[in-house]
C-alpha positions in Angstrom: 15.2 -2.3 9.6 13.7 -0.7 6.5 10.2 0.5 5.5 8.5 -1.4 2.7 5.4 -0.3 0.7 3.1 -3.1 -0.2 0.4 -2.0 -2.5 -2.0 -2.9 -5.3 -4.2 -0.9 -7.8 -7.9 -1.2 -7.3 -8.3 -2.8 -10.8 -6.2 -5.7 -9.8 -8.7 -6.8 -7.2 -11.2 -8.9 -9.2 -13.4 -10.3 -6.5 -17.1 -11.1 -6.8 -19.2 -8.7 -4.8 -20.5 -11.5 -2.5 -16.9 -12.3 -1.5 -15.7 -8.7 -0.8 -16.6 -8.9 2.9 -14.5 -12.1 3.3 -11.6 -10.6 1.5 -11.8 -7.4 3.7 -11.8 -9.6 6.8 -8.8 -11.6 5.5 -6.9 -8.4 4.8 -7.7 -7.0 8.2 -6.5 -10.3 9.8 -3.1 -9.9 8.1 -2.9 -6.3 9.3 -3.8 -7.4 12.9 -1.0 -10.0 12.6 1.5 -7.3 11.4 0.5 -5.0 14.3 0.9 -7.9 16.8 4.3 -8.6 15.4 5.2 -4.9 15.8 6.1 -4.4 12.1 3.0 -2.3 11.0 3.7 1.4 10.3 0.5 2.5 8.6 -1.8 1.7 5.7 -5.1 2.3 4.1 -6.6 3.0 0.7 -6.5 5.9 -1.7 -9.8 7.8 -1.5 -10.9 7.8 -5.2 -13.7 10.2 -4.4 -11.2 13.0 -3.7 -9.3 14.3 -6.7 -5.5 14.7 -6.4 -4.0 18.2 -6.5 -0.7 19.4 -7.9 1.0 22.0 -5.7 3.8 23.9 -7.6 7.0 25.3 -6.0 5.4 28.8 -6.1 2.3 27.5 -4.2 0.0 27.4 -7.2 -2.6 24.6 -6.9 -4.2 22.9 -9.9 -6.5 19.9 -10.2 -4.2 17.6 -12.1 -1.6 14.9 -11.5 1.5 13.5 -13.1 0.4 11.5 -16.2 1.9 8.2 -14.8 -0.1 8.7 -11.5 -3.6 9.0 -13.0 -4.3 5.4 -12.1 -2.9 5.6 -8.5 -5.6 4.1 -6.4 -6.2 0.9 -4.4 -4.8 -0.2 -1.1 -1.4 -0.1 0.6 0.4 -0.6 3.8 3.9 0.3 5.1 5.7 -2.3 7.2 9.0 -1.9 9.0 10.9 -5.1 8.4 14.4 -6.5 8.8 15.0 -7.6 5.2 13.6 -7.8 1.7 13.1 -11.5 2.2 10.8 -10.9 5.1 9.0 -8.2 3.2 8.4 -10.7 0.4 6.8 -13.1 2.9 4.5 -10.3 4.2 3.6 -9.2 0.7 2.7 -12.9 0.0 0.4 -12.9 3.0 -1.3 -9.8 1.9 -1.6 -11.0 -1.7 -3.3 -14.2 -0.5 -5.7 -12.2 1.7 -6.6 -9.7 -1.0 -6.6 -12.3 -3.8 -4.3 -10.2 -6.0 -0.6 -9.6 -6.6 1.1 -7.0 -4.5 3.8 -4.5 -5.6 6.7 -4.4 -3.1 8.9 -1.3 -2.8 11.6 -0.3 -0.3 11.8 3.2 1.0 15.2 4.8 0.9 16.7 5.4 4.3 17.2 9.1 5.2 18.3 9.5 8.8 16.9 13.1 8.7 13.3 12.1 7.9 
């Protein structure tokens, strides 16, 4: 079993305002299905109202981020799945519910974490 990150940036979700409630319910239904299947680890959305912080090795805190992470927003979930093929199926379910493509990444396995 491996952990898979399934995510999308907020800008990818181009849904008319009057359809947002239906999209939200469809997404929650997939998450309920993942929970019932016992594969759901956790998920949510990046809170765009709270600025990211950079914490340096010496403990210094600044209000910045890595340049490539400036657009890190949107929604995500982590599922614990037996294979990449199964992860692709779940990403497809989430893509259909959210009406936008999903990025799929596998976490590296570290037995100490």
